[in-house]
Short mmCIF file of C-alpha atoms in Angstrom, two decimals:
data_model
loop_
_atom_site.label_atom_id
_atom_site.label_comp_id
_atom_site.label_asym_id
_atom_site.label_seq_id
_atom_site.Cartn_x
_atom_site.Cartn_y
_atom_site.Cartn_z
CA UNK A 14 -33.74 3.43 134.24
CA UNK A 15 -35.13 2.68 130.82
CA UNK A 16 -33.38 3.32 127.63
CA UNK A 17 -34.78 6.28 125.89
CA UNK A 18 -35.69 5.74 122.03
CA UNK A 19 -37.43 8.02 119.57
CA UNK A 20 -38.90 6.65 116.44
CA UNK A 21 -38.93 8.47 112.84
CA UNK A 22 -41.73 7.85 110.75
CA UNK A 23 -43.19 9.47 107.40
CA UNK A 24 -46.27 11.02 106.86
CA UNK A 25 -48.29 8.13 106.46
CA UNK A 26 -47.82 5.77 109.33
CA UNK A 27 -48.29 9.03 111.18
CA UNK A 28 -51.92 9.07 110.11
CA UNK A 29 -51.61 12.19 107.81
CA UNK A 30 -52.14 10.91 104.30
CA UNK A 31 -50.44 9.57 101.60
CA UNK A 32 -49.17 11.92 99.17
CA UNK A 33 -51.48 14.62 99.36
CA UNK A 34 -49.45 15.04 102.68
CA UNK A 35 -45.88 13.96 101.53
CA UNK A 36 -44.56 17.80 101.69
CA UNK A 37 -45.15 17.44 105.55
CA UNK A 38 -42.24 19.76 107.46
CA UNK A 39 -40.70 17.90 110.20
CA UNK A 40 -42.53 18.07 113.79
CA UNK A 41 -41.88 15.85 116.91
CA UNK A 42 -44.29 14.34 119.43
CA UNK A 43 -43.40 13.38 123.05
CA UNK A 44 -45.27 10.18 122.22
CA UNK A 45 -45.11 7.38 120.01
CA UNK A 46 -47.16 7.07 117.15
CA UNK A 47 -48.19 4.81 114.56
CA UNK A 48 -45.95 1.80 114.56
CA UNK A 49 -43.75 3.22 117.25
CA UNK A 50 -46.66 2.23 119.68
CA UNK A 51 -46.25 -1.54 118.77
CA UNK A 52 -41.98 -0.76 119.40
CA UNK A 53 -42.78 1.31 122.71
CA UNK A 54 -44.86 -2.29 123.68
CA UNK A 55 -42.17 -4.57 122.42
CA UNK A 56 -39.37 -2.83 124.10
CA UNK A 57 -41.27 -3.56 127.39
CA UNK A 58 -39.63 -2.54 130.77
CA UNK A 59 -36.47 -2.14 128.95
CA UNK A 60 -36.79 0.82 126.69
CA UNK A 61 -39.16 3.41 126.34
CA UNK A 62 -40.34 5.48 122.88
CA UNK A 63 -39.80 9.01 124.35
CA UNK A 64 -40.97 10.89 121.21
CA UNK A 65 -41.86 10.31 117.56
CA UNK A 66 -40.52 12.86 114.74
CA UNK A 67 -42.35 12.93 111.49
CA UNK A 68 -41.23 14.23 107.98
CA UNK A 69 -42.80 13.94 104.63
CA UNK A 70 -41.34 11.32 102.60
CA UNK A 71 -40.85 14.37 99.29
CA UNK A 72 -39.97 16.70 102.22
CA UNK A 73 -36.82 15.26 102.91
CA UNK A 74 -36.60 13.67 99.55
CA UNK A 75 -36.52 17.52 98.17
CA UNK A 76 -34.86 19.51 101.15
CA UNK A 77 -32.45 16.74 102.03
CA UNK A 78 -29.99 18.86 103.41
CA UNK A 79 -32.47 20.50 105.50
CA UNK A 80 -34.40 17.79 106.56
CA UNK A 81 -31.66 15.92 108.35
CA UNK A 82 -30.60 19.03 110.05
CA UNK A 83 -34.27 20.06 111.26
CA UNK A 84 -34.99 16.02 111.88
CA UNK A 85 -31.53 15.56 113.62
CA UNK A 86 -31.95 18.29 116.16
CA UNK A 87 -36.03 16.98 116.49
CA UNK A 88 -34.02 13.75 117.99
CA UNK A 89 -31.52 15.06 119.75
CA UNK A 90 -33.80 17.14 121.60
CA UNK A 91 -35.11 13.69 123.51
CA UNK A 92 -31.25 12.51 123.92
CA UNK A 93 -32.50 8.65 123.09
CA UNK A 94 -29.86 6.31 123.06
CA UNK A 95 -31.08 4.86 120.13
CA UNK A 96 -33.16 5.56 116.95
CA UNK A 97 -35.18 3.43 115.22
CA UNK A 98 -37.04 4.96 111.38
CA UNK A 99 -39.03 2.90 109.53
CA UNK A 100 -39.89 0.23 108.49
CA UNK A 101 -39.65 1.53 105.21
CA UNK A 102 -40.78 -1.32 103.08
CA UNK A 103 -39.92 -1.02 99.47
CA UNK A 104 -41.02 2.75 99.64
CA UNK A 105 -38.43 4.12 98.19
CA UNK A 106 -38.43 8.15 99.63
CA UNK A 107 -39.06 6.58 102.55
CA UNK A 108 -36.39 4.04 102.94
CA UNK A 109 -33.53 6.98 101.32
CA UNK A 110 -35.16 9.44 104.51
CA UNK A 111 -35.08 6.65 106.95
CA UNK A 112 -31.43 5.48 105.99
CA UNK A 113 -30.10 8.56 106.08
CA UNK A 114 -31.58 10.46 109.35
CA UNK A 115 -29.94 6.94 110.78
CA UNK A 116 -26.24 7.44 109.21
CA UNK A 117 -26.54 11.21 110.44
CA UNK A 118 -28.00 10.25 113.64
CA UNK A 119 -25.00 7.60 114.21
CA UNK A 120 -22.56 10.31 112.97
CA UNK A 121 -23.13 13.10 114.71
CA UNK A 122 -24.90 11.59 117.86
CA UNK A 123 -23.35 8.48 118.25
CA UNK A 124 -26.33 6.28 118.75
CA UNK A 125 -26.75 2.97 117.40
CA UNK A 126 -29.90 3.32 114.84
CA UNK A 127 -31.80 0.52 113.35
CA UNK A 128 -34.32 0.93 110.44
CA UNK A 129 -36.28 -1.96 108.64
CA UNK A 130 -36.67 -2.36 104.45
CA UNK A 131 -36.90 -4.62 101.47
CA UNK A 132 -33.93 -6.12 99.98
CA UNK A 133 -35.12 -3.69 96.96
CA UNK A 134 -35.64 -0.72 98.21
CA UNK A 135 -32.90 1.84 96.94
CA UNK A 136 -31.44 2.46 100.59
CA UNK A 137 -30.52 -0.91 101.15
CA UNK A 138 -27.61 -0.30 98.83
CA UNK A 139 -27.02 2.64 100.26
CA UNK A 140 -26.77 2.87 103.56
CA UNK A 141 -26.37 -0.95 104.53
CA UNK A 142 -23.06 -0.27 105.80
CA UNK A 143 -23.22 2.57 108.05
CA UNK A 144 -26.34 1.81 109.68
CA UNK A 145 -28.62 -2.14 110.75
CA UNK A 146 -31.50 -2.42 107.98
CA UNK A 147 -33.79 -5.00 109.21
CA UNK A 148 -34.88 -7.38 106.39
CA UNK A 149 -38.37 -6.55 105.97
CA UNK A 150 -40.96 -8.07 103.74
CA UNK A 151 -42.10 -5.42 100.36
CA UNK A 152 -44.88 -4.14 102.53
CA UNK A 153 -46.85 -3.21 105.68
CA UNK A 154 -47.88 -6.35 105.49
CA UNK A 155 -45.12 -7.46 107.08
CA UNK A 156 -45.36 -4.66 109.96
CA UNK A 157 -45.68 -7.20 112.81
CA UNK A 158 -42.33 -9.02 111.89
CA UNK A 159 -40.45 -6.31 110.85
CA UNK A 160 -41.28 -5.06 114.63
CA UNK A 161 -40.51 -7.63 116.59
CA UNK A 162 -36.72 -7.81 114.57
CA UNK A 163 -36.43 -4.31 115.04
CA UNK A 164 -37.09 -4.20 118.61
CA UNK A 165 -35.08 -7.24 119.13
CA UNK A 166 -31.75 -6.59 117.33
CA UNK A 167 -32.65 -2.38 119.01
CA UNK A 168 -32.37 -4.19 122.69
CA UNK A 169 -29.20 -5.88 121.92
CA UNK A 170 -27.81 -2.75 120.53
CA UNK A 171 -28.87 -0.96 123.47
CA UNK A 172 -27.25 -3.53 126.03
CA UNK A 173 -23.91 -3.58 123.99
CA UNK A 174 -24.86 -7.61 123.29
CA UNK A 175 -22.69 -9.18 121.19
CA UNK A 176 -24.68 -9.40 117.65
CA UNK A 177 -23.62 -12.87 115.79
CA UNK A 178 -23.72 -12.93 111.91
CA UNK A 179 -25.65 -10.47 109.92
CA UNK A 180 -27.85 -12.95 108.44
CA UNK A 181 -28.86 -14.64 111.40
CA UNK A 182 -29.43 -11.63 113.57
CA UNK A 183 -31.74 -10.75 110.21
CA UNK A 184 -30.24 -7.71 108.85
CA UNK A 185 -28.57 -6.80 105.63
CA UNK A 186 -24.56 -7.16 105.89
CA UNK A 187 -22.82 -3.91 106.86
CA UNK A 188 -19.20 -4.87 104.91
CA UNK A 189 -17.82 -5.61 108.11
CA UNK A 190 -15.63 -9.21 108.91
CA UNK A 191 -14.84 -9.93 112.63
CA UNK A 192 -11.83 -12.37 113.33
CA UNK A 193 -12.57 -15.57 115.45
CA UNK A 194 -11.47 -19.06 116.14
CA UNK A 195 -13.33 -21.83 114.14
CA UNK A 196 -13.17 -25.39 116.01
CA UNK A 197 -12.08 -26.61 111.86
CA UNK A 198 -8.59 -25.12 110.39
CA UNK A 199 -8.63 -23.56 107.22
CA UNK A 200 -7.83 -26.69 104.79
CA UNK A 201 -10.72 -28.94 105.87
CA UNK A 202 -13.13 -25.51 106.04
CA UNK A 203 -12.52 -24.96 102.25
CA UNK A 204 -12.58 -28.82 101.64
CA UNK A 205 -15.68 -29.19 102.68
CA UNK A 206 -17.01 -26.18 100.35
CA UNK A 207 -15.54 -28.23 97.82
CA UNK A 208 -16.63 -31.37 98.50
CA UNK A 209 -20.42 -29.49 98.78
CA UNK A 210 -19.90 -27.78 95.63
CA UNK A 211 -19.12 -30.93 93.39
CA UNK A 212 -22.32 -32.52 95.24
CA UNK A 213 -24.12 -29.20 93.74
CA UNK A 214 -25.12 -29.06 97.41
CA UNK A 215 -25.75 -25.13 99.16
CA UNK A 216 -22.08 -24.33 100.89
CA UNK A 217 -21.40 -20.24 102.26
CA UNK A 218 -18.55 -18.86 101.32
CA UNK A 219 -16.21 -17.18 103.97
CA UNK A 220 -14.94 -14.20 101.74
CA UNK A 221 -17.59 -12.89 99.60
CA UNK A 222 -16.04 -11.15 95.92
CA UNK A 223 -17.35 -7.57 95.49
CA UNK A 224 -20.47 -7.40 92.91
CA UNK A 225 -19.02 -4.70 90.16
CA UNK A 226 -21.62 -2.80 88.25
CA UNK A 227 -21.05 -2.66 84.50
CA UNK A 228 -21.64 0.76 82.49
CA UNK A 229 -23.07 1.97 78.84
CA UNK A 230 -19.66 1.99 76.82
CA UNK A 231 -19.00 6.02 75.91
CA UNK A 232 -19.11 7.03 72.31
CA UNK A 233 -15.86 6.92 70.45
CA UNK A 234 -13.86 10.04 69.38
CA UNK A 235 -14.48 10.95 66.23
CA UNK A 236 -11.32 13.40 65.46
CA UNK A 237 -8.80 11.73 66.91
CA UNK A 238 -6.42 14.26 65.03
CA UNK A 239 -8.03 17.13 67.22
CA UNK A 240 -8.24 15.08 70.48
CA UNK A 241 -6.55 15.64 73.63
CA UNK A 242 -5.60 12.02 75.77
CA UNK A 243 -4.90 11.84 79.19
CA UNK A 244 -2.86 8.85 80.89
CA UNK A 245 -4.21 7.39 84.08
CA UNK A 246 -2.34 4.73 85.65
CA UNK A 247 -2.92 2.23 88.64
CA UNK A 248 0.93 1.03 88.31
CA UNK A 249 2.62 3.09 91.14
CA UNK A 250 4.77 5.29 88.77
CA UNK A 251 4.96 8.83 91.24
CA UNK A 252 7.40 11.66 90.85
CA UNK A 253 10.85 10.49 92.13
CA UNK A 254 10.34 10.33 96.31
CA UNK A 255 6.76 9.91 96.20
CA UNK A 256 5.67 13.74 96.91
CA UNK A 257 2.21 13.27 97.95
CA UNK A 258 3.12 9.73 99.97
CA UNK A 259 0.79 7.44 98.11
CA UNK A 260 0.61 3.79 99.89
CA UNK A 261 2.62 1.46 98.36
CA UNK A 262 -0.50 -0.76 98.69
CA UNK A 263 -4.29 -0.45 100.26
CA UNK A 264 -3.92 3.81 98.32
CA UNK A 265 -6.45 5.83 99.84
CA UNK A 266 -4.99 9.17 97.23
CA UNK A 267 -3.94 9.32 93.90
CA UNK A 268 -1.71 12.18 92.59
CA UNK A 269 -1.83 14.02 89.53
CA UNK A 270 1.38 15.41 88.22
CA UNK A 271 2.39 17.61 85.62
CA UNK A 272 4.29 15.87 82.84
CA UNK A 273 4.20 19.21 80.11
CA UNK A 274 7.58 19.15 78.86
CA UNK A 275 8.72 15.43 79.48
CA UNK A 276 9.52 13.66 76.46
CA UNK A 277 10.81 10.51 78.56
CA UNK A 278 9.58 9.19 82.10
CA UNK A 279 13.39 8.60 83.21
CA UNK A 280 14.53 6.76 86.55
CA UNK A 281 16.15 10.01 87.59
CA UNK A 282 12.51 12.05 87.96
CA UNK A 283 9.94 8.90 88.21
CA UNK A 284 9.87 5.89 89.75
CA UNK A 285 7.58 3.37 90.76
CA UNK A 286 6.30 2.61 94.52
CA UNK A 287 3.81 0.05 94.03
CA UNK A 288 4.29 -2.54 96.06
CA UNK A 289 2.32 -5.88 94.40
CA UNK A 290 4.81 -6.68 91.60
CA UNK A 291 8.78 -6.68 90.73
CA UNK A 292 9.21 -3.21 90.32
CA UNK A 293 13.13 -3.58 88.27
CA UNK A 294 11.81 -2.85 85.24
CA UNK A 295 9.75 0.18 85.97
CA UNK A 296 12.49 1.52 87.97
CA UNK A 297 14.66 1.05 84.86
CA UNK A 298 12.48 2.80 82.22
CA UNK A 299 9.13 3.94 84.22
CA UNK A 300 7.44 4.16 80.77
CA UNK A 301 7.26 0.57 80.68
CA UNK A 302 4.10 1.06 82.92
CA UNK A 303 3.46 4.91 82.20
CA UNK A 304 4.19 4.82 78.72
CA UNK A 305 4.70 8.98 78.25
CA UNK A 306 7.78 8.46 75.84
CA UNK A 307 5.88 6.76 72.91
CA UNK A 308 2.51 9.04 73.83
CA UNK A 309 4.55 12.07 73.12
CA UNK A 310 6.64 10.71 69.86
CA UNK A 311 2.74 9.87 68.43
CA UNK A 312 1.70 13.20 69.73
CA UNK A 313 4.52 15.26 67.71
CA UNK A 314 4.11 12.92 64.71
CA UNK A 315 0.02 14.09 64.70
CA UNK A 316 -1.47 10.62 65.29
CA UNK A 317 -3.43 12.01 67.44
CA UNK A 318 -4.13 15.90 69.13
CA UNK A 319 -2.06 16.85 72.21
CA UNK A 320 -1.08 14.57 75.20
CA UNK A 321 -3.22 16.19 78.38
CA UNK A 322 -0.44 18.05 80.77
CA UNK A 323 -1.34 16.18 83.84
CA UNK A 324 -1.33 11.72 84.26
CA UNK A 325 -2.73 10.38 87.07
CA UNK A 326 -1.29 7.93 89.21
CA UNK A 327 -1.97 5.56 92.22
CA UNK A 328 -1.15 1.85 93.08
CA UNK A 329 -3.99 -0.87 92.65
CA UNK A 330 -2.77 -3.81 94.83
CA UNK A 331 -5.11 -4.31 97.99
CA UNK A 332 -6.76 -0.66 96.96
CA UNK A 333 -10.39 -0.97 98.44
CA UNK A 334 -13.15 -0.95 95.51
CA UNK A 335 -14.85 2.29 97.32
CA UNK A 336 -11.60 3.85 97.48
CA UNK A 337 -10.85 3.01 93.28
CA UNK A 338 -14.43 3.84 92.72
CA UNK A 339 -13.89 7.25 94.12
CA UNK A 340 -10.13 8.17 92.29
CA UNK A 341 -12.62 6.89 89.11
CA UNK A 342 -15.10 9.72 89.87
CA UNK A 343 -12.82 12.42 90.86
CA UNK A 344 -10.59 12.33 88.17
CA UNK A 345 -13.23 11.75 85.65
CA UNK A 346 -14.74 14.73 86.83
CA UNK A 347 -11.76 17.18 86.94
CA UNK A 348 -11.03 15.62 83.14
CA UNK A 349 -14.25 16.60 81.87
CA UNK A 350 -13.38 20.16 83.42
CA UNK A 351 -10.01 20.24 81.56
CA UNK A 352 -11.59 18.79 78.11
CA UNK A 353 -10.12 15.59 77.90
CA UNK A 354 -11.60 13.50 75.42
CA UNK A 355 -10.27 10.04 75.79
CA UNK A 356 -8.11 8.45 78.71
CA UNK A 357 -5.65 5.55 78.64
CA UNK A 358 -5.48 4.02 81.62
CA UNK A 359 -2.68 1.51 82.21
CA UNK A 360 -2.65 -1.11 85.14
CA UNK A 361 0.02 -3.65 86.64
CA UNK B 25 -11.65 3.48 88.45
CA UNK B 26 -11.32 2.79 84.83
CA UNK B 27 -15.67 2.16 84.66
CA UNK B 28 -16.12 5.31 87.02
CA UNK B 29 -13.55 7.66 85.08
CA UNK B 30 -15.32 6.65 82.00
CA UNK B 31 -19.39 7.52 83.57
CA UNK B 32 -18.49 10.76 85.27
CA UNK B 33 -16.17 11.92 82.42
CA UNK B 34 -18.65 10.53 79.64
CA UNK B 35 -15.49 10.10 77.41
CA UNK B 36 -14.31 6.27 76.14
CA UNK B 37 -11.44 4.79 78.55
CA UNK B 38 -9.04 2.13 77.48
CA UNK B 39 -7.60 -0.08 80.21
CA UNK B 40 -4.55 -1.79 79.14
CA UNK B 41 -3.56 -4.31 81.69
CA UNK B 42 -2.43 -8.14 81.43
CA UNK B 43 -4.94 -9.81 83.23
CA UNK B 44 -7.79 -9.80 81.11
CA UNK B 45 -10.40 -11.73 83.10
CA UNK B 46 -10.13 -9.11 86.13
CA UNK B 47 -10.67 -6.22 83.56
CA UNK B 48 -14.06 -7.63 82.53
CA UNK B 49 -14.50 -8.66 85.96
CA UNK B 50 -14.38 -4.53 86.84
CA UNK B 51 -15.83 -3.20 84.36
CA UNK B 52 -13.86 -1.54 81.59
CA UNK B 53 -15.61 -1.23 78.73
CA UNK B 54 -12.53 -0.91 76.13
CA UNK B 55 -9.45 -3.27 77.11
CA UNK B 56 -6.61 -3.90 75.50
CA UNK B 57 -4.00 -6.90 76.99
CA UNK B 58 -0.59 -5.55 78.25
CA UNK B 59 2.42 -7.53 77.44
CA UNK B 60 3.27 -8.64 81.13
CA UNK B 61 2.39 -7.49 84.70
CA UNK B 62 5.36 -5.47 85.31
CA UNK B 63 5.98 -3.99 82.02
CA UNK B 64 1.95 -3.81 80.91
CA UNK B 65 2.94 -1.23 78.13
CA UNK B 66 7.12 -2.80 76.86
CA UNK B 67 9.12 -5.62 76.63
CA UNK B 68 12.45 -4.07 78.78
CA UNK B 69 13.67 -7.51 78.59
CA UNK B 70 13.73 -7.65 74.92
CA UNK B 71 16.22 -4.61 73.98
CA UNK B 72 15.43 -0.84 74.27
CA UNK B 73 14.39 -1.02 70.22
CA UNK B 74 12.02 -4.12 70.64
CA UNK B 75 11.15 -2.34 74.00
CA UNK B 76 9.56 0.98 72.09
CA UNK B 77 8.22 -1.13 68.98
CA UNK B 78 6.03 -3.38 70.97
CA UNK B 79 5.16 -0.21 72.94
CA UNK B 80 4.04 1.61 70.08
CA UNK B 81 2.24 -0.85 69.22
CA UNK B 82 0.14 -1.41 71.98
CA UNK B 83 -0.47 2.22 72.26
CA UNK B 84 -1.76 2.19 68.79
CA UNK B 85 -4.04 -0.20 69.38
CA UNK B 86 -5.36 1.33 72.83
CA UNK B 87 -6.01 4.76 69.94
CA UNK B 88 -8.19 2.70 67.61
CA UNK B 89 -9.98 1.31 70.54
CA UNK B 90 -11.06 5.10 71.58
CA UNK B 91 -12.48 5.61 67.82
CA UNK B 92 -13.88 2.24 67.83
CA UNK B 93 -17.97 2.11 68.70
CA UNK B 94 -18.91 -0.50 70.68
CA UNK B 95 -22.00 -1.81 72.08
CA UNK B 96 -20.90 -3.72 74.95
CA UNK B 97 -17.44 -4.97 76.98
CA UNK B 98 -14.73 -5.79 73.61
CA UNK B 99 -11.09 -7.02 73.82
CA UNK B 100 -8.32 -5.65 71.15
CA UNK B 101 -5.90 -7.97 70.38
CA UNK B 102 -3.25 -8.09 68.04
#
């Protein structure tokens, strides 16, 4: 029996219109159209398009929330065993709809989905990692290619193939490192990347470093005498027996603690878990690394407001940048609730 | 989590922290350098008086960093 596959499309490959018909509410076909014809024919005897749903690209843009449910039970009512949205292009709505009815559509059905965009378009960054984006070129243009490397890498998916590197299967990296055996040990691997780089000759690294955005710095506080400071740390200083069991390294949770009324971080009621340096001296005098003791003497002598009644702590040694990014938000957020107006944030 | 602290709070964040080149690398937009990985904000090993001193003064330092405007990523030294 043929695989079953629906397609998701927008308004516009769906022959509707361009934005005079972008508000489209979500409707399914037991057919394919538009560009999921050309899939149904490259699939051949393998797979089969079952059914086609349609959205407008500012209908889900605006409704999000409803549009993936109405569009996720559109697709489940075919029970494909894959999904395939797009290509998206470097449309923008579109390629945000089509990444997301795939993450959903993986989540909650458990079907591999494939869509297809431009290395540009927003949902590239984010949804490469929970779903295979086809490199596409910026637009329809490229609809014949894009096609044939979705249906292709959408068969292997289908027939549990093993895929082999993202970049030569054609999509965009998904985060994810498989181990394997290289014929070439370690030393003569990195070597040779050497040896390529001093020739100023193209080598691939093994272990690509994270790209870190960089932010507008915030304006400064102007009343320092008035202002209220918070301490952050990623050092591993916790509440004596680590309450809330924060990892020594790799943290996936951060704890906040109250520190109103301590005028000293002593060993007897904090010490430090972290596990990525020599933790004698912070077990010693934790305010080498959470420095409450002087914060509170330059608090009472009015150098500056009032010490915030909560610090934040977590340790930073193998902590994943998503998971650091996220502490970052969350306790940014509940400081802007609370008032803060200026954090130190102390690291090992 | 020093850069995202500082955009969802919209208030100025000082990371104090020894290895400089990783705290550009991240992002922080105010940095001051600690004294020494372990002990970022003392120097146990020189004497509990030394110890608070050089503490103090880091810590003043990270304060005039939060009044200080700046336009892009700025190291305080000494």
């Amino acid at each position: 029996m043929a695989y079953k596959v629906v397609c998701y499309i927008n308004q516009f490959f769906a022959g509707m219109g361009g934005e005079e018909a972008a508000h489209q509410e979500p409707f399914a076909k037991r057919e394919p159209l538009g560009p999921a014809m050309q899939i149904n024919f490259l699939l051949g005897d393998e797979a089969e398009v079952v059914g086609t749903v349609v959205c407008g690209d500012s209908y889900y843009g605006e409704n999000i929330e409803i549009a993936r449910e109405r569009c996720l039970e559109l697709i489940k009512g075919f029970s494909p065993d894959l999904l395939i949205a797009g290509p998206a292009f470097n449309a923008g709505r579109y390629g945000v709809a089509c990444g997301d009815i795939c993450v959903t559509a993986g989540e909650i059905l458990g079907i591999p989905t494939v869509t297809g965009m431009y290395y540009e378009n927003p949902g590239v960054e984010l949804y490469s990692n929970k779903t295979f984006i086809v490199k596409t070129a910026d637009s329809a243009r490229g609809m014949k290619d894009a096609l044939q490397n979705i249906t292709t890498l959408s068969l292997k998916l289908l027939k549990g193939q093993k895929l082999r590197p993202a970049e030569e299967e054609g999509y965009f990296h998904r985060g994810i490192r498989k181990n394997f055996f290289y014929e070439e040990n370690g030393a003569k691997r990195a070597v040779d990347m050497l040896l390529k780089k001093l020739k100023g000759e193209l080598f691939k690294t093994e272990y690509e470093m994270p790209t870190f955005k960089k932010i507008t710095p915030a304006k400064p506080v102007k009343d320092i005498k008035n202002a209220t400071i918070a301490l952050v740390s990623s050092g591993g200083v916790v509440p004596k027996g680590n309450p809330d069991r924060i990892r020594v390294s790799s943290a996936e949770s951060y704890g906040k603690y109250d520190i109103s009324g301590i005028d000293d971080l002593s060993p007897e009621i904090f010490e430090s878990i972290h596990g990525g340096y020599d933790r004698v001296w912070a077990n010693k005098d934790p305010d080498v690394v959470l420095p409450v003791d002087v914060m509170r003497q330059l608090e009472k002598e009015g150098v500056f407001g009032k010490l915030y009644d909560y610090v934040y702590t977590t340790t930073g040694t193998g902590t994943s940048v998503a998971n650091a990014e996220r502490f970052g938000k969350e306790i940014g957020e509940d400081l802007k609730k609370a008032g803060v107006d200026a954090v130190i944030l102390t690291s090992t | 989590m020093t850069r995202e602290i500082e955009a969802s709070a919209d208030i100025p964040v000082v990371q104090i922290a020894t290895i400089v080149p990783i705290m550009l690398t991240v992002g922080a937009n105010r940095i001051v350098p600690g004294i020494a990985i372990p002990h970022p904000v003392g120097a146990p090993d020189k004497g509990d008086e030394v110890d608070k001193a050089i503490r103090r003064e880091v810590l003043e330092r990270a304060l005039k960093a939060i009044q200080t405007e700046i336009k892009e990523q700025t190291i305080f030294n000494k």
